[in-house]
Coordinates of C-alpha atoms and ligand atoms in Angstrom, one line a residue:
M1 CA 222.9 138.6 148.2
D2 CA 226.2 136.6 148.4
K3 CA 228.1 136.2 145.2
H4 CA 227.6 132.6 144.2
L5 CA 227.7 129.9 141.6
F6 CA 224.4 128.2 140.7
V7 CA 225.0 124.8 139.3
I8 CA 222.0 123.2 137.6
I9 CA 222.7 119.4 137.2
G10 CA 220.2 118.6 134.5
G11 CA 220.7 122.0 133.0
T12 CA 219.3 121.2 129.6
G13 CA 216.2 119.5 130.9
D14 CA 212.6 120.7 130.9
L15 CA 212.5 121.8 134.5
A16 CA 215.7 123.9 134.0
R17 CA 214.3 125.6 130.9
R18 CA 210.7 126.1 131.9
K19 CA 211.0 126.9 135.7
L20 CA 214.5 127.2 137.1
I21 CA 216.2 129.6 134.7
P22 CA 213.2 132.0 134.3
S23 CA 212.6 132.0 138.1
L24 CA 216.3 132.5 138.9
Y25 CA 216.5 135.3 136.4
D26 CA 213.4 137.1 137.6
M27 CA 214.5 136.8 141.2
L28 CA 217.9 138.2 140.4
A29 CA 216.6 141.0 138.1
E30 CA 213.9 142.1 140.6
G31 CA 216.4 142.4 143.4
G32 CA 219.1 144.1 141.2
H33 CA 221.4 141.0 141.8
L34 CA 222.1 139.9 138.2
G35 CA 225.9 140.4 138.8
S36 CA 225.9 138.2 141.9
C37 CA 225.0 134.9 140.3
V38 CA 227.0 132.9 137.8
V39 CA 225.1 129.8 136.4
L40 CA 226.8 126.6 135.4
G41 CA 224.5 124.3 133.4
V42 CA 225.6 120.6 133.6
G43 CA 224.3 117.8 131.5
P44 CA 225.1 114.8 129.3
T45 CA 224.6 116.8 126.0
E46 CA 227.6 118.0 124.2
L47 CA 227.3 121.8 124.2
T48 CA 229.6 124.8 124.3
D49 CA 229.1 127.8 126.6
A50 CA 227.8 129.7 123.6
G51 CA 225.3 126.9 122.9
Y52 CA 224.1 126.9 126.4
R53 CA 223.8 130.7 126.4
E54 CA 221.6 130.5 123.4
M55 CA 219.4 127.8 125.1
T56 CA 219.2 130.1 128.1
R57 CA 218.2 133.1 126.0
E58 CA 215.5 131.0 124.4
A59 CA 214.2 129.7 127.7
L60 CA 214.0 133.3 129.0
S61 CA 212.4 134.6 125.9
A62 CA 209.7 131.9 126.1
A63 CA 209.1 133.0 129.7
G64 CA 208.7 136.6 128.5
F65 CA 212.2 138.0 129.4
S66 CA 214.1 139.3 126.4
D67 CA 215.5 142.8 127.1
D68 CA 219.2 143.9 127.0
D69 CA 219.8 142.8 130.5
V70 CA 218.9 139.2 129.5
A71 CA 221.4 139.3 126.7
Q72 CA 224.1 140.8 128.9
W73 CA 223.5 138.3 131.7
C74 CA 223.6 135.4 129.3
D75 CA 226.9 136.6 127.8
D76 CA 228.6 137.3 131.1
C77 CA 227.2 134.8 133.6
I78 CA 226.3 131.5 131.8
H79 CA 228.5 128.5 131.4
Y80 CA 228.1 124.9 130.5
Q81 CA 229.9 121.6 131.4
Q82 CA 229.2 118.2 129.9
I83 CA 229.4 115.2 132.2
G84 CA 228.7 111.5 131.9
R85 CA 226.7 109.3 134.2
E86 CA 229.6 108.0 136.3
P87 CA 230.4 109.7 139.6
A88 CA 234.1 109.9 138.4
T89 CA 233.1 112.2 135.6
Y90 CA 232.3 114.8 138.3
A91 CA 236.1 115.4 138.6
A92 CA 235.9 117.4 135.5
L93 CA 233.0 119.4 137.0
A94 CA 235.1 120.1 140.1
E95 CA 237.9 121.5 137.9
R96 CA 235.6 123.6 135.9
I97 CA 234.0 125.0 139.0
T98 CA 237.4 126.2 140.3
E99 CA 238.1 127.7 136.9
I100 CA 234.8 129.6 136.7
E101 CA 235.1 130.8 140.3
N102 CA 238.6 132.2 139.6
E103 CA 237.4 133.8 136.4
H104 CA 234.4 135.5 138.2
D105 CA 236.2 136.1 141.5
L106 CA 233.6 134.1 143.4
P107 CA 234.2 133.1 147.1
G108 CA 233.2 129.5 146.8
N109 CA 229.4 129.8 147.5
R110 CA 227.7 127.1 145.6
T111 CA 224.2 125.8 145.0
F112 CA 223.9 122.4 143.3
Y113 CA 220.4 122.0 142.0
L114 CA 219.6 118.4 141.1
A115 CA 217.1 118.8 138.3
L116 CA 217.4 115.1 137.5
P117 CA 215.3 112.0 137.3
P118 CA 215.2 110.3 140.8
S119 CA 217.0 107.3 139.4
V120 CA 220.3 109.3 139.2
F121 CA 220.0 111.3 142.4
T122 CA 222.4 109.0 144.2
T123 CA 225.0 109.0 141.5
A124 CA 224.9 112.8 141.4
L125 CA 225.3 113.0 145.2
E126 CA 228.2 110.5 145.1
G127 CA 229.8 112.4 142.2
L128 CA 229.6 115.7 144.1
G129 CA 230.7 114.3 147.4
S130 CA 233.5 112.1 146.2
N131 CA 235.0 115.0 144.3
G132 CA 235.1 117.3 147.2
L133 CA 232.2 119.4 146.1
S134 CA 230.1 119.0 149.3
T135 CA 232.3 121.5 151.1
S136 CA 234.0 124.7 149.9
D137 CA 235.5 127.9 151.2
G138 CA 232.1 129.5 151.1
W139 CA 228.8 127.7 151.5
A140 CA 227.7 124.6 149.6
R141 CA 224.0 123.7 149.3
V142 CA 222.2 120.9 147.5
V143 CA 218.7 121.2 146.2
I144 CA 216.8 117.9 145.6
E145 CA 213.6 117.8 143.5
K146 CA 210.7 115.6 144.2
P147 CA 209.9 112.7 144.2
F148 CA 212.1 112.1 147.3
G149 CA 211.9 108.3 147.2
T150 CA 209.0 106.2 146.1
D151 CA 208.3 104.6 149.5
L152 CA 209.7 104.6 153.0
A153 CA 212.6 102.4 152.3
S154 CA 213.8 104.3 149.2
A155 CA 213.3 107.6 151.0
H156 CA 215.4 106.4 153.9
E157 CA 218.1 105.1 151.5
L158 CA 218.2 108.4 149.7
N159 CA 218.5 110.3 153.0
E160 CA 221.5 108.1 153.8
A161 CA 223.0 108.8 150.4
V162 CA 222.5 112.6 151.0
H163 CA 223.9 112.5 154.6
R164 CA 226.9 110.5 153.5
W165 CA 228.2 113.7 151.9
F166 CA 226.1 116.6 153.1
D167 CA 225.0 117.8 156.5
E168 CA 221.3 118.3 156.8
S169 CA 221.9 122.1 157.2
Q170 CA 223.1 122.0 153.5
V171 CA 220.1 120.2 152.1
Y172 CA 217.0 121.7 150.5
R173 CA 214.3 119.2 149.6
I174 CA 211.8 120.9 147.3
D175 CA 208.0 120.6 147.6
H176 CA 207.0 123.4 145.2
Y177 CA 203.7 123.8 147.1
L178 CA 205.7 125.4 149.9
G179 CA 206.8 128.1 147.5
K180 CA 203.3 129.2 146.8
Q181 CA 202.5 132.5 148.6
T182 CA 199.1 131.3 149.7
V183 CA 200.5 128.2 151.3
Q184 CA 203.0 130.3 153.2
N185 CA 200.1 132.5 154.1
L186 CA 198.5 129.7 156.1
L187 CA 201.1 130.3 158.9
V188 CA 200.4 134.0 158.8
F189 CA 196.7 133.5 158.8
R190 CA 196.9 131.2 161.8
F191 CA 199.5 132.8 163.9
A192 CA 199.2 136.5 163.1
N193 CA 195.4 136.6 163.7
A194 CA 194.5 136.0 167.3
L195 CA 190.8 135.6 166.3
F196 CA 191.6 132.5 164.3
A197 CA 194.5 131.3 166.4
Q198 CA 192.1 131.0 169.3
A199 CA 189.3 129.2 167.4
W200 CA 191.7 126.7 165.8
D201 CA 191.0 123.5 167.8
R202 CA 188.5 120.7 168.5
E203 CA 186.3 123.0 170.7
N204 CA 185.6 125.2 167.7
I205 CA 186.2 123.2 164.5
D206 CA 184.0 120.4 163.3
N207 CA 186.0 119.2 160.4
V208 CA 188.7 120.2 157.9
Q209 CA 188.8 119.4 154.2
I210 CA 191.8 119.7 151.8
T211 CA 191.1 119.5 148.1
V212 CA 193.7 119.6 145.4
A213 CA 191.8 119.1 142.2
E214 CA 193.4 119.1 138.8
S215 CA 191.4 119.4 135.5
L216 CA 194.2 118.0 133.4
G217 CA 194.9 114.3 132.9
V218 CA 198.4 112.8 132.9
E219 CA 199.5 115.0 129.9
G220 CA 202.0 112.7 128.3
R221 CA 203.6 111.7 131.7
G222 CA 201.9 108.3 131.6
G223 CA 205.2 106.4 132.1
Y224 CA 206.1 108.2 135.3
Y225 CA 202.6 108.6 136.5
D226 CA 201.6 105.0 136.2
A227 CA 204.4 103.9 138.5
A228 CA 203.6 106.6 140.9
G229 CA 199.8 107.1 141.2
A230 CA 198.0 109.8 143.1
L231 CA 199.1 108.8 146.6
R232 CA 202.8 109.1 145.7
D233 CA 202.4 112.0 143.2
M234 CA 200.3 114.3 145.3
V235 CA 199.3 113.0 148.8
Q236 CA 202.5 112.0 150.4
N237 CA 204.0 115.4 149.5
H238 CA 201.7 118.3 148.6
L239 CA 198.6 117.4 150.5
T240 CA 200.5 116.2 153.5
Q241 CA 202.4 119.5 153.6
L242 CA 199.1 121.4 153.6
L243 CA 197.8 119.1 156.4
T244 CA 200.8 119.8 158.6
L245 CA 200.6 123.6 158.1
V246 CA 196.9 123.5 159.0
A247 CA 197.3 121.3 162.0
M248 CA 200.7 122.2 163.6
E249 CA 201.1 123.8 167.0
P250 CA 202.5 127.4 167.1
P251 CA 206.3 127.1 166.6
V252 CA 208.5 128.7 169.3
A253 CA 209.9 131.0 166.6
F254 CA 209.4 131.7 163.0
E255 CA 212.5 129.8 162.1
A256 CA 213.2 126.7 159.9
D257 CA 213.8 124.1 162.5
A258 CA 211.2 125.3 165.0
I259 CA 208.5 125.2 162.2
R260 CA 209.7 121.8 160.8
T261 CA 209.8 120.3 164.2
E262 CA 206.1 121.2 164.7
K263 CA 205.2 119.7 161.3
V264 CA 206.9 116.5 162.2
K265 CA 204.9 116.3 165.4
V266 CA 201.7 116.4 163.4
L267 CA 202.8 113.5 161.2
K268 CA 203.7 111.5 164.3
A269 CA 200.2 112.2 165.7
V270 CA 198.2 111.0 162.7
K271 CA 196.5 107.7 163.5
P272 CA 197.3 104.8 161.2
I273 CA 195.0 105.1 158.3
D274 CA 192.4 102.4 158.0
S275 CA 191.9 101.1 154.5
T276 CA 188.1 101.8 154.9
D277 CA 189.0 105.4 155.1
V278 CA 190.6 105.5 151.7
V279 CA 188.9 105.7 148.3
Y280 CA 190.8 105.3 145.1
G281 CA 189.6 106.4 141.7
Q282 CA 190.8 106.2 138.1
Y283 CA 189.4 108.4 135.4
D284 CA 187.7 106.7 132.5
G285 CA 190.2 106.8 129.6
Y286 CA 193.3 106.8 131.7
T287 CA 194.3 103.3 130.4
D288 CA 194.2 104.7 126.8
E289 CA 196.9 107.3 127.7
P290 CA 200.3 106.9 126.0
D291 CA 202.7 104.7 128.1
V292 CA 199.9 103.4 130.4
P293 CA 199.2 99.7 130.3
P294 CA 195.6 98.8 129.3
T295 CA 195.2 96.8 132.6
S296 CA 196.6 99.5 134.9
T297 CA 195.0 99.9 138.3
T298 CA 197.0 103.0 139.2
P299 CA 194.8 105.4 141.0
T300 CA 194.4 108.9 139.5
S301 CA 192.4 110.1 142.5
V302 CA 192.5 109.5 146.2
A303 CA 190.2 110.6 149.0
L304 CA 191.2 109.9 152.6
R305 CA 189.8 110.5 156.1
L306 CA 192.5 111.1 158.7
S307 CA 192.5 111.6 162.5
I308 CA 195.1 113.4 164.5
D309 CA 195.6 111.9 167.9
N310 CA 196.5 114.9 170.0
W311 CA 194.9 117.4 172.4
R312 CA 194.1 120.0 169.7
W313 CA 192.5 117.7 167.1
Q314 CA 191.1 114.7 168.9
G315 CA 187.8 113.8 167.3
V316 CA 188.1 116.2 164.3
P317 CA 188.1 114.4 161.0
F318 CA 190.4 115.7 158.3
Y319 CA 189.3 114.8 154.8
L320 CA 191.8 115.0 151.9
R321 CA 191.2 114.5 148.3
T322 CA 193.0 114.9 145.0
G323 CA 192.7 113.8 141.5
K324 CA 193.4 114.3 137.8
S325 CA 190.8 115.0 135.1
L326 CA 188.4 116.5 137.7
R327 CA 185.9 119.2 137.1
A328 CA 188.2 122.2 137.8
R329 CA 191.7 123.1 138.9
T330 CA 191.4 124.2 142.5
T331 CA 193.3 123.9 145.7
Q332 CA 191.2 124.7 148.8
I333 CA 191.3 124.2 152.5
V334 CA 187.8 124.3 154.0
V335 CA 187.5 124.7 157.8
T336 CA 184.0 124.1 159.1
F337 CA 183.3 125.4 162.5
R338 CA 181.0 123.9 165.1
E339 CA 177.4 125.0 165.3
P340 CA 176.2 127.3 168.1
P341 CA 175.5 125.3 171.2
V342 CA 171.9 126.4 171.3
W343 CA 169.9 127.4 168.2
L344 CA 167.6 130.4 168.8
F345 CA 166.3 130.9 165.3
G346 CA 163.5 128.8 163.9
G347 CA 162.4 125.3 164.8
P348 CA 164.5 122.2 164.8
E349 CA 163.7 121.7 161.1
E350 CA 165.4 125.0 160.2
H351 CA 168.7 124.6 158.4
I352 CA 171.6 125.6 160.6
A353 CA 174.6 126.7 158.5
P354 CA 177.8 126.5 160.4
N355 CA 180.5 129.1 159.8
V356 CA 182.9 128.0 157.1
L357 CA 186.3 129.4 156.3
V358 CA 187.4 128.6 152.7
L359 CA 191.1 129.2 152.0
T360 CA 191.6 129.1 148.2
L361 CA 195.2 128.5 147.5
Q362 CA 194.9 128.4 143.7
P363 CA 193.6 129.8 141.4
D364 CA 191.8 133.0 142.4
E365 CA 193.8 133.0 145.7
G366 CA 192.2 134.4 148.7
F367 CA 189.6 133.4 151.4
D368 CA 185.9 133.5 152.1
L369 CA 184.5 133.4 155.6
H370 CA 180.9 132.3 155.4
F371 CA 178.6 133.5 158.2
E372 CA 174.9 133.9 158.9
V373 CA 173.0 137.2 158.6
K374 CA 169.4 138.1 159.1
S375 CA 167.8 138.8 155.8
P376 CA 166.0 142.2 155.8
A377 CA 162.8 140.6 154.3
E378 CA 161.2 139.4 157.5
D379 CA 160.0 136.1 156.2
D380 CA 163.3 135.1 154.7
G381 CA 164.9 134.4 158.1
L382 CA 168.6 133.8 158.0
Q383 CA 170.9 133.7 155.0
T384 CA 174.6 132.7 154.6
Q385 CA 176.9 135.5 153.3
A386 CA 180.6 135.7 152.9
L387 CA 183.5 138.0 153.9
R388 CA 185.8 137.8 150.9
F389 CA 189.4 138.6 150.3
R390 CA 191.3 138.1 147.0
Y391 CA 195.0 138.5 146.6
A392 CA 194.7 139.7 143.0
D393 CA 192.4 142.6 144.1
E394 CA 195.0 143.9 146.6
Y395 CA 198.4 142.8 145.2
G396 CA 198.1 141.9 141.5
D397 CA 200.4 139.1 140.3
I398 CA 201.8 136.6 142.8
P399 CA 205.5 135.5 142.4
M400 CA 206.2 132.0 141.0
A401 CA 206.7 129.3 143.6
Y402 CA 210.2 128.4 142.3
E403 CA 211.3 132.0 142.5
T404 CA 210.6 132.1 146.2
L405 CA 212.3 128.8 146.8
I406 CA 215.4 129.6 144.8
Q407 CA 215.7 132.9 146.7
D408 CA 215.5 131.0 150.0
V409 CA 218.2 128.5 148.9
V410 CA 220.5 131.3 148.0
E411 CA 219.8 133.1 151.3
G412 CA 220.2 129.9 153.3
D413 CA 216.6 129.8 154.7
Q414 CA 215.4 126.2 155.0
T415 CA 211.9 127.0 156.4
L416 CA 210.1 126.1 153.2
F417 CA 212.1 122.8 152.5
V418 CA 211.3 119.4 153.8
R419 CA 213.6 118.0 156.5
S420 CA 214.9 114.4 156.4
D421 CA 212.7 113.2 159.3
E422 CA 209.7 114.9 157.9
V423 CA 209.9 113.2 154.5
E424 CA 210.4 109.8 156.2
E425 CA 207.5 110.3 158.7
S426 CA 205.3 111.2 155.8
W427 CA 206.2 108.0 153.9
K428 CA 205.7 106.0 157.1
L429 CA 202.1 107.2 157.2
Y430 CA 201.2 106.0 153.7
Q431 CA 203.4 103.0 153.5
P432 CA 200.7 100.6 154.8
L433 CA 198.4 101.8 152.0
L434 CA 201.2 101.4 149.4
D435 CA 201.6 97.8 150.5
K436 CA 198.0 97.0 149.7
T437 CA 196.4 96.1 146.4
V438 CA 194.4 99.0 144.9
E439 CA 191.1 98.6 143.2
P440 CA 190.1 102.1 142.0
H441 CA 186.5 103.2 141.3
L442 CA 186.1 104.4 137.7
Y443 CA 185.1 108.1 137.4
E444 CA 184.0 110.2 134.5
P445 CA 186.5 113.0 133.6
G446 CA 185.1 116.4 134.5
T447 CA 183.4 115.2 137.7
W448 CA 184.7 115.6 141.3
G449 CA 185.9 111.9 141.3
P450 CA 184.2 108.7 142.1
D451 CA 180.8 108.8 144.0
A452 CA 182.4 106.6 146.7
N453 CA 184.4 109.7 147.8
D454 CA 181.2 111.0 149.3
E455 CA 181.0 108.1 151.7
L456 CA 184.0 109.3 153.7
P457 CA 182.5 112.6 155.1
A458 CA 179.0 111.1 155.0
R459 CA 180.0 108.6 157.7
D460 CA 180.4 111.6 160.0
G461 CA 177.3 113.3 158.8
N462 CA 179.4 115.7 156.6
H463 CA 179.8 116.4 152.9
W464 CA 182.5 117.7 150.6
W465 CA 182.4 121.5 150.2
A466 CA 181.5 122.2 146.5
P467 CA 184.4 124.4 145.2
Ligands
BG6_501 C1 203.4 117.8 140.7 C2 202.8 116.5 140.3 O1 204.3 117.6 141.8 O2 202.4 118.7 141.1 C3 201.9 116.7 139.1 O3 203.9 115.6 139.9 C4 200.9 117.8 139.4 O4 201.3 115.5 138.7 C5 201.6 119.1 140.0 O5 200.2 118.1 138.2 C6 200.5 120.0 140.5 O6 201.2 121.3 140.8 P1 200.4 122.6 140.7 O7 201.4 123.6 141.2 O8 200.0 122.8 139.2 O9 199.2 122.5 141.5

């Protein structure tokens, strides 16, 4: 691993303390690279290096890391710099970076992680760029957290602000779903297994469902969430990422731009979404949440029916749904294959169960392939059974998403990060829906969302897979 400086702008915030510092530490410790990375926390709070080291130790201890290596790393490799809100205050940051790089004999490799509220992304980019921090003697990379814009226009504006100072090859837009091992496994599953690769098209697949269900409500984030809603918070990013990975063509190489180019092609091929193919919901009690206006119509669930207008997927419906306060936390992709062309078993009234592949991305990660068997008891006819694989049975604990992503940033691999055109294509797809007034159906917490969700697959003679 290259020796580098990891600058966390927003270094005292919740994301830094709960996710970034523990993930960074675990990644470095596991690989034996603790000496390669110096951290510079940056924030508006007045703090000394010693104060920030203490905060880092506490964050690591809360995440279960508290041995001698932790204490040593904090003493040797952690620094802090206070900055204000104005881009000009980044001049002090630039000076401090030079000082720290000299002290630690670093070659100028720098990651700038913007762990900030979106309202200050542009100021931070401007601050970095106008103070000469977008280039260096080594490499300079910038990591931008979601949400990347709140609609097409703001995403485009933010891309322009990014490109004013940074080349796209330096930019890492985070969608933490791409850091999940099981999400990455979608590509392996599809392209390393000829059996599935060959069956992955309209000839063999009847429909595809993507469910990202959460059992929790807005959990004190009412202020942010009420302005965002489920379409912006989950669909434009996480569910759309899953959609592109499921539907993309084989890339010419397993390489960042080849993969991202194929994902963009999927987005361009999605037909404009008809508003009759969208169902919004709001859980009962949402408007009583702190910071949510009592008259809010913000949707806390969305279900959609999409069509992909290309040779592979013509005529295959894709059903997407997500929501808060649902019955369980589960992320699943369900691929239902076509029925056999001729049914030899039993009369027409006999139930024909198609083969179904269920990829469970979280929790209980793994897959189940449902198929028909003859039951040994002669009268019982056919029964559905499943081939089952679970990650935990074979591999134990799965690394945290952020750990994978931070490692990729430091190694300069952009495969799991969203490219500028990709983020804009995705917003383009949902913008017409964002422009319309929303009237969500009320649903009871602890259910799978409003009953109206069922109408989307029902129109094609299908139903949601019960997780
Ligand atoms: C975030 C959303 O991006 O993803 C949250 O802002 C949501 O509202 C979270 O709860 C879900 O992530 P995960 O990894 O818990 O499925």
